[in-house]
Amino acid sequence: MIVLGIETSCDETGVALYHSEQGLLSDLLYSQIDLHREYGGVVPELASRDHIRKLAPMIRQALRDSGLAHHDIGGIAYTAGPGLIGALLVGAATARSLAWAWQVPAVAVHHMEGHLLAPMLEPEPPKFPFVALLISGGHTQLVEVEGIGRYRILGESLDDAAGEAFDKTAKMLGLSYPGGPKLSALAGTGKPRFAFPRPMTDRPGLDFSFSGLKTFTLNTLQATARSEQDKADIALAFQGAVADTLTIKSRRALRQTGLKTLVVAGGVSANIQIRASLRAMAEKENAAIYFPRPAFCTDNGAMIAYAGCQRLLAGQQEPLAIKARPRWPIGELTAAG
């Protein structure tokens, strides 16, 4: 089966074609960073309009690049949530309309399930069961994964997600949008000068909280001279605190479940220091660790096409009604097959 995947949950338009036996055939991504930069963040209405402008041409290009026609498509997968409702509706309406016109099934895909399954696109994918650490701008979760759709939430952020904390801290430091990658680059020039707390690591449980760390960062910034070196040192301390917190909680999750495989996915999983910290922990725990390639850490159509393909092969599909859910707990998903 060849599945067309469509991702429009926020500010990136992703289109991909995935073959159930041959793998990824085409993968296109358009980022709206330049559009939103002058506003310092994503403007939902502008994001929706840009998805409308880019989506149809990208679908045509993906078909051309792979030498396929619409009658070769066996199903369509689209991100139905969570995300910006306007952006989600663009992808959902497009996918559902094409599925009706082409007389093929369509399936709604959970955005975070797409991230969770992104490492399955690698040549040597992880095997079920495993613990997944999902770290993005909107989510920080530890999930026990027994199979596709068989998820148990072990812990999640009680306030800001890790990626959100990165972006807000970057703004405090005067860094332009998107702030997370720029904070990471600034931290590369920092010196180990400040001692930042590791939130909620001194108590049992697997939940996260990064709002207090953000406040601690602001207080530290206000107490310094705010030179460029001060900012770099603070960025390094903040990033180290997040990396250590994620690592401590991930180790705790592996020990609690007795599993020996950790999958790390989502946009923040591209952070070099976080990857290094988690790899070192996994080695000490004698556990296998898997990351998606950097291109699949951010939002993309490939992960949606793959996740949707697995559900379509299991016989799942959506009715004609257009489905979009800005809030959609991953624990509500049903098992595939």
Short mmCIF file of C-alpha atoms in Angstrom, two decimals:
data_model
loop_
_atom_site.label_atom_id
_atom_site.label_comp_id
_atom_site.label_asym_id
_atom_site.label_seq_id
_atom_site.Cartn_x
_atom_site.Cartn_y
_atom_site.Cartn_z
CA MET A 1 0.00 0.00 0.00
CA ILE A 2 1.17 3.54 -0.83
CA VAL A 3 0.01 6.15 1.68
CA LEU A 4 0.02 9.92 1.27
CA GLY A 5 0.87 11.62 4.57
CA ILE A 6 -0.09 15.22 5.34
CA GLU A 7 1.17 17.21 8.35
CA THR A 8 -0.18 20.72 9.10
CA SER A 9 -0.43 20.87 12.89
CA CYS A 10 1.50 24.12 13.38
CA ASP A 11 3.93 26.09 11.20
CA GLU A 12 5.39 23.40 8.93
CA THR A 13 3.72 21.85 5.90
CA GLY A 14 4.79 18.23 5.46
CA VAL A 15 3.89 15.90 2.61
CA ALA A 16 5.24 12.37 2.15
CA LEU A 17 4.55 9.14 0.29
CA TYR A 18 5.22 5.89 2.13
CA HIS A 19 5.14 2.38 0.65
CA SER A 20 4.31 -0.38 3.11
CA GLU A 21 7.01 -2.62 1.62
CA GLN A 22 9.53 -0.28 -0.02
CA GLY A 23 9.56 2.43 2.62
CA LEU A 24 9.66 6.19 2.10
CA LEU A 25 9.21 7.24 -1.54
CA SER A 26 9.01 11.03 -1.18
CA ASP A 27 9.32 13.50 1.68
CA LEU A 28 8.78 17.26 1.34
CA LEU A 29 8.79 19.89 4.07
CA TYR A 30 8.12 23.60 3.98
CA SER A 31 8.83 25.73 7.06
CA GLN A 32 7.06 29.00 7.87
CA ILE A 33 9.85 30.29 10.13
CA ASP A 34 10.57 33.32 7.95
CA LEU A 35 6.86 34.21 7.89
CA HIS A 36 6.49 34.22 11.68
CA ARG A 37 9.92 35.54 12.66
CA GLU A 38 8.92 39.22 12.70
CA TYR A 39 6.13 38.40 15.17
CA GLY A 40 8.37 36.45 17.53
CA GLY A 41 6.20 33.33 17.35
CA VAL A 42 3.58 31.48 15.34
CA VAL A 43 0.52 33.52 14.28
CA PRO A 44 -2.26 30.90 13.87
CA GLU A 45 -4.20 32.69 11.11
CA LEU A 46 -1.06 33.24 9.03
CA ALA A 47 -0.06 29.61 9.54
CA SER A 48 -3.43 28.38 8.25
CA ARG A 49 -3.30 30.61 5.19
CA ASP A 50 0.22 29.49 4.32
CA HIS A 51 -0.76 25.82 4.60
CA ILE A 52 -3.55 26.52 2.10
CA ARG A 53 -1.05 28.13 -0.26
CA LYS A 54 1.56 25.36 -0.09
CA LEU A 55 -0.26 22.08 0.43
CA ALA A 56 -1.74 21.30 -3.00
CA PRO A 57 1.47 22.18 -4.93
CA MET A 58 3.51 20.03 -2.55
CA ILE A 59 1.20 17.04 -3.04
CA ARG A 60 1.56 17.38 -6.82
CA GLN A 61 5.33 17.65 -6.47
CA ALA A 62 5.54 14.57 -4.25
CA LEU A 63 3.63 12.55 -6.86
CA ARG A 64 5.89 13.83 -9.65
CA ASP A 65 9.09 13.18 -7.69
CA SER A 66 8.10 9.56 -7.05
CA GLY A 67 6.75 8.95 -10.55
CA LEU A 68 3.27 8.19 -9.24
CA ALA A 69 -0.25 9.22 -10.16
CA HIS A 70 -3.22 9.65 -7.85
CA HIS A 71 -4.61 6.24 -8.80
CA ASP A 72 -1.46 4.65 -7.27
CA ILE A 73 -2.37 5.98 -3.81
CA GLY A 74 -4.00 3.40 -1.55
CA GLY A 75 -4.81 5.64 1.40
CA ILE A 76 -4.32 9.07 2.95
CA ALA A 77 -3.14 9.87 6.47
CA TYR A 78 -3.42 13.32 8.00
CA THR A 79 -2.62 14.95 11.30
CA ALA A 80 -5.91 15.47 13.12
CA GLY A 81 -4.44 16.82 16.38
CA PRO A 82 -3.23 18.05 18.70
CA GLY A 83 -2.28 21.41 17.22
CA LEU A 84 -3.63 24.73 15.97
CA ILE A 85 -7.24 24.16 14.98
CA GLY A 86 -7.10 26.27 11.81
CA ALA A 87 -3.91 24.61 10.61
CA LEU A 88 -5.28 21.16 11.41
CA LEU A 89 -8.47 21.85 9.47
CA VAL A 90 -6.51 22.75 6.34
CA GLY A 91 -4.78 19.38 6.30
CA ALA A 92 -7.85 17.44 7.38
CA ALA A 93 -10.14 19.04 4.78
CA THR A 94 -7.59 18.53 2.02
CA ALA A 95 -6.92 14.90 2.97
CA ARG A 96 -10.58 14.00 3.38
CA SER A 97 -11.53 15.67 0.08
CA LEU A 98 -8.78 13.88 -1.85
CA ALA A 99 -9.72 10.56 -0.26
CA TRP A 100 -13.33 11.05 -1.38
CA ALA A 101 -12.32 12.11 -4.88
CA TRP A 102 -9.81 9.28 -5.30
CA GLN A 103 -12.08 6.73 -3.61
CA VAL A 104 -9.47 5.62 -1.06
CA PRO A 105 -9.64 5.34 2.75
CA ALA A 106 -8.39 8.13 5.00
CA VAL A 107 -7.17 7.91 8.58
CA ALA A 108 -6.67 10.59 11.24
CA VAL A 109 -3.24 10.44 12.90
CA HIS A 110 -2.30 11.73 16.35
CA HIS A 111 0.61 14.15 15.97
CA MET A 112 2.55 12.74 18.92
CA GLU A 113 2.01 9.17 17.76
CA GLY A 114 3.70 10.27 14.55
CA HIS A 115 6.69 11.54 16.53
CA LEU A 116 6.73 8.42 18.70
CA LEU A 117 6.90 6.18 15.62
CA ALA A 118 9.37 8.34 13.65
CA PRO A 119 12.35 6.10 14.61
CA MET A 120 10.54 3.26 12.81
CA LEU A 121 11.56 4.96 9.57
CA GLU A 122 15.22 4.21 10.26
CA PRO A 123 17.00 1.18 8.72
CA GLU A 124 17.25 -0.49 12.15
CA PRO A 125 14.06 0.47 14.01
CA PRO A 126 13.37 -0.29 17.69
CA LYS A 127 11.24 -3.27 18.64
CA PHE A 128 8.22 -3.20 20.94
CA PRO A 129 7.92 -2.82 23.89
CA PHE A 130 9.87 0.29 24.84
CA VAL A 131 9.77 3.51 26.83
CA ALA A 132 9.30 6.65 24.73
CA LEU A 133 10.40 10.12 25.77
CA LEU A 134 8.45 12.65 23.71
CA ILE A 135 9.92 16.16 23.93
CA SER A 136 8.58 18.96 21.76
CA GLY A 137 7.32 22.52 21.93
CA GLY A 138 3.94 21.42 23.22
CA HIS A 139 4.60 18.11 24.97
CA THR A 140 6.97 16.42 27.39
CA GLN A 141 5.87 12.87 28.13
CA LEU A 142 7.19 9.49 29.14
CA VAL A 143 5.13 6.70 27.60
CA GLU A 144 5.26 2.92 27.94
CA VAL A 145 4.72 1.57 24.42
CA GLU A 146 3.60 -2.04 23.92
CA GLY A 147 2.55 -1.61 20.29
CA ILE A 148 0.95 0.86 17.93
CA GLY A 149 -1.89 2.48 19.85
CA ARG A 150 -1.05 0.59 23.03
CA TYR A 151 0.28 3.44 25.16
CA ARG A 152 0.41 4.06 28.90
CA ILE A 153 1.36 7.54 30.09
CA LEU A 154 4.02 7.26 32.78
CA GLY A 155 4.58 10.97 33.32
CA GLU A 156 4.14 14.34 31.64
CA SER A 157 4.74 18.02 32.16
CA LEU A 158 2.47 19.71 34.67
CA ASP A 159 3.07 23.13 33.09
CA ASP A 160 5.49 24.19 30.32
CA ALA A 161 6.78 21.56 27.93
CA ALA A 162 10.55 21.38 27.51
CA GLY A 163 10.47 22.99 24.06
CA GLU A 164 8.21 25.78 25.32
CA ALA A 165 10.62 26.44 28.19
CA PHE A 166 13.51 26.61 25.71
CA ASP A 167 11.67 29.15 23.55
CA LYS A 168 10.56 31.33 26.48
CA THR A 169 14.05 31.30 28.02
CA ALA A 170 15.54 32.22 24.66
CA LYS A 171 13.21 35.22 24.52
CA MET A 172 14.41 36.28 28.01
CA LEU A 173 17.96 36.16 26.67
CA GLY A 174 17.03 38.39 23.75
CA LEU A 175 17.32 35.68 21.12
CA SER A 176 15.17 35.84 18.00
CA TYR A 177 12.56 33.30 16.87
CA PRO A 178 12.85 30.34 16.77
CA GLY A 179 14.59 30.56 20.11
CA GLY A 180 15.30 26.93 21.03
CA PRO A 181 18.05 26.23 18.46
CA LYS A 182 19.59 29.66 19.07
CA LEU A 183 19.72 29.04 22.83
CA SER A 184 21.45 25.74 22.19
CA ALA A 185 24.02 27.45 19.95
CA LEU A 186 24.61 30.14 22.58
CA ALA A 187 25.07 27.48 25.27
CA GLY A 188 27.92 26.09 23.17
CA THR A 189 29.97 29.18 24.08
CA GLY A 190 29.00 29.14 27.75
CA LYS A 191 31.12 28.31 30.79
CA PRO A 192 29.96 26.09 33.72
CA ARG A 193 29.42 28.94 36.14
CA PHE A 194 25.84 28.71 37.48
CA ALA A 195 24.14 25.91 39.45
CA PHE A 196 20.52 25.52 38.31
CA PRO A 197 17.93 23.21 39.95
CA ARG A 198 16.73 19.93 38.40
CA PRO A 199 12.96 20.30 38.86
CA MET A 200 10.99 17.48 40.54
CA THR A 201 13.92 15.06 40.53
CA ASP A 202 14.13 15.01 44.33
CA ARG A 203 10.69 13.39 44.68
CA PRO A 204 9.21 10.14 43.38
CA GLY A 205 7.24 10.02 40.16
CA LEU A 206 7.79 10.68 36.48
CA ASP A 207 6.04 14.01 35.94
CA PHE A 208 7.92 17.12 34.79
CA SER A 209 7.73 20.82 35.62
CA PHE A 210 9.79 23.48 33.85
CA SER A 211 8.03 26.71 34.84
CA GLY A 212 10.07 27.02 38.04
CA LEU A 213 13.30 26.52 36.11
CA LYS A 214 12.21 29.30 33.76
CA THR A 215 11.63 31.62 36.75
CA PHE A 216 15.01 30.67 38.23
CA THR A 217 16.62 31.55 34.91
CA LEU A 218 14.91 34.96 34.86
CA ASN A 219 16.04 35.72 38.42
CA THR A 220 19.60 34.73 37.58
CA LEU A 221 19.55 36.91 34.49
CA GLN A 222 18.28 39.90 36.46
CA ALA A 223 21.06 39.44 39.04
CA THR A 224 23.89 39.49 36.50
CA ALA A 225 25.46 42.19 34.33
CA ARG A 226 23.82 40.62 31.28
CA SER A 227 26.94 40.62 29.14
CA GLU A 228 27.04 38.25 26.18
CA GLN A 229 29.16 35.86 28.24
CA ASP A 230 26.66 36.04 31.11
CA LYS A 231 23.89 35.08 28.70
CA ALA A 232 25.93 32.21 27.29
CA ASP A 233 26.71 30.91 30.78
CA ILE A 234 23.02 31.09 31.73
CA ALA A 235 22.02 29.33 28.51
CA LEU A 236 24.47 26.53 29.29
CA ALA A 237 23.17 26.17 32.85
CA PHE A 238 19.54 26.14 31.68
CA GLN A 239 20.17 23.57 28.96
CA GLY A 240 22.14 21.37 31.33
CA ALA A 241 19.31 21.46 33.87
CA VAL A 242 16.76 20.39 31.25
CA ALA A 243 19.05 17.64 29.92
CA ASP A 244 19.72 16.27 33.41
CA THR A 245 16.02 16.38 34.34
CA LEU A 246 15.01 14.47 31.22
CA THR A 247 17.81 11.98 31.79
CA ILE A 248 16.99 11.35 35.46
CA LYS A 249 13.30 10.81 34.69
CA SER A 250 14.06 8.55 31.71
CA ARG A 251 16.35 6.38 33.84
CA ARG A 252 13.63 6.17 36.45
CA ALA A 253 11.08 5.13 33.79
CA LEU A 254 13.33 2.37 32.46
CA ARG A 255 13.89 0.98 35.94
CA GLN A 256 10.23 1.29 36.88
CA THR A 257 9.01 -0.60 33.80
CA GLY A 258 11.92 -3.04 33.61
CA LEU A 259 12.30 -2.24 29.90
CA LYS A 260 15.69 -1.92 28.23
CA THR A 261 14.83 0.23 25.20
CA LEU A 262 14.36 4.00 25.15
CA VAL A 263 12.99 5.87 22.13
CA VAL A 264 13.47 9.65 22.13
CA ALA A 265 11.48 11.75 19.66
CA GLY A 266 10.07 15.22 19.04
CA GLY A 267 11.70 18.49 18.06
CA VAL A 268 13.76 18.88 21.25
CA SER A 269 15.30 15.42 20.67
CA ALA A 270 17.59 17.08 18.10
CA ASN A 271 19.38 18.95 20.93
CA ILE A 272 22.98 17.72 21.03
CA GLN A 273 23.51 18.02 24.81
CA ILE A 274 20.24 16.23 25.56
CA ARG A 275 21.15 13.42 23.17
CA ALA A 276 24.60 13.04 24.71
CA SER A 277 23.20 12.95 28.26
CA LEU A 278 20.57 10.34 27.38
CA ARG A 279 23.08 8.19 25.47
CA ALA A 280 25.46 8.18 28.43
CA MET A 281 22.63 7.16 30.76
CA ALA A 282 21.46 4.39 28.42
CA GLU A 283 24.97 2.98 28.22
CA LYS A 284 25.24 2.84 32.02
CA GLU A 285 21.82 1.18 32.22
CA ASN A 286 22.77 -1.32 29.51
CA ALA A 287 19.76 -0.10 27.53
CA ALA A 288 19.33 0.48 23.80
CA ILE A 289 18.44 4.02 22.75
CA TYR A 290 16.92 5.23 19.48
CA PHE A 291 16.58 8.71 18.00
CA PRO A 292 15.03 9.69 14.67
CA ARG A 293 17.38 11.39 12.22
CA PRO A 294 17.37 15.21 12.67
CA ALA A 295 15.05 15.71 9.67
CA PHE A 296 12.43 13.54 11.39
CA CYS A 297 12.74 15.24 14.79
CA THR A 298 10.77 18.26 13.59
CA ASP A 299 7.20 18.02 12.31
CA ASN A 300 7.14 16.13 9.01
CA GLY A 301 4.86 14.23 6.67
CA ALA A 302 6.94 11.04 6.71
CA MET A 303 6.05 10.17 10.30
CA ILE A 304 2.35 10.79 9.58
CA ALA A 305 2.46 8.63 6.45
CA TYR A 306 4.13 5.79 8.37
CA ALA A 307 1.77 5.93 11.35
CA GLY A 308 -1.24 6.18 9.08
CA CYS A 309 -0.05 3.27 6.95
CA GLN A 310 0.09 0.99 9.98
CA ARG A 311 -3.45 1.91 10.97
CA LEU A 312 -4.80 1.59 7.43
CA LEU A 313 -3.20 -1.86 7.12
CA ALA A 314 -4.98 -2.79 10.35
CA GLY A 315 -8.29 -1.87 8.72
CA GLN A 316 -8.85 1.49 10.39
CA GLN A 317 -10.30 4.45 8.47
CA GLU A 318 -12.30 7.61 9.05
CA PRO A 319 -15.89 8.36 7.99
CA LEU A 320 -16.58 11.26 5.64
CA ALA A 321 -16.75 13.77 8.50
CA ILE A 322 -13.63 15.94 8.86
CA LYS A 323 -11.84 15.26 12.14
CA ALA A 324 -9.63 17.81 13.88
CA ARG A 325 -8.87 17.97 17.61
CA PRO A 326 -6.68 20.79 18.97
CA ARG A 327 -6.46 18.82 22.24
CA TRP A 328 -6.19 15.06 22.01
CA PRO A 329 -4.67 12.97 24.82
CA ILE A 330 -2.51 10.20 23.34
CA GLY A 331 -3.90 7.81 25.93
CA GLU A 332 -7.26 7.89 24.13
CA LEU A 333 -5.87 6.16 21.03
CA THR A 334 -7.01 2.63 20.21
CA ALA A 335 -4.67 -0.19 19.31
CA ALA A 336 -3.95 -0.86 15.62
CA GLY A 337 -5.15 -4.41 14.99
#
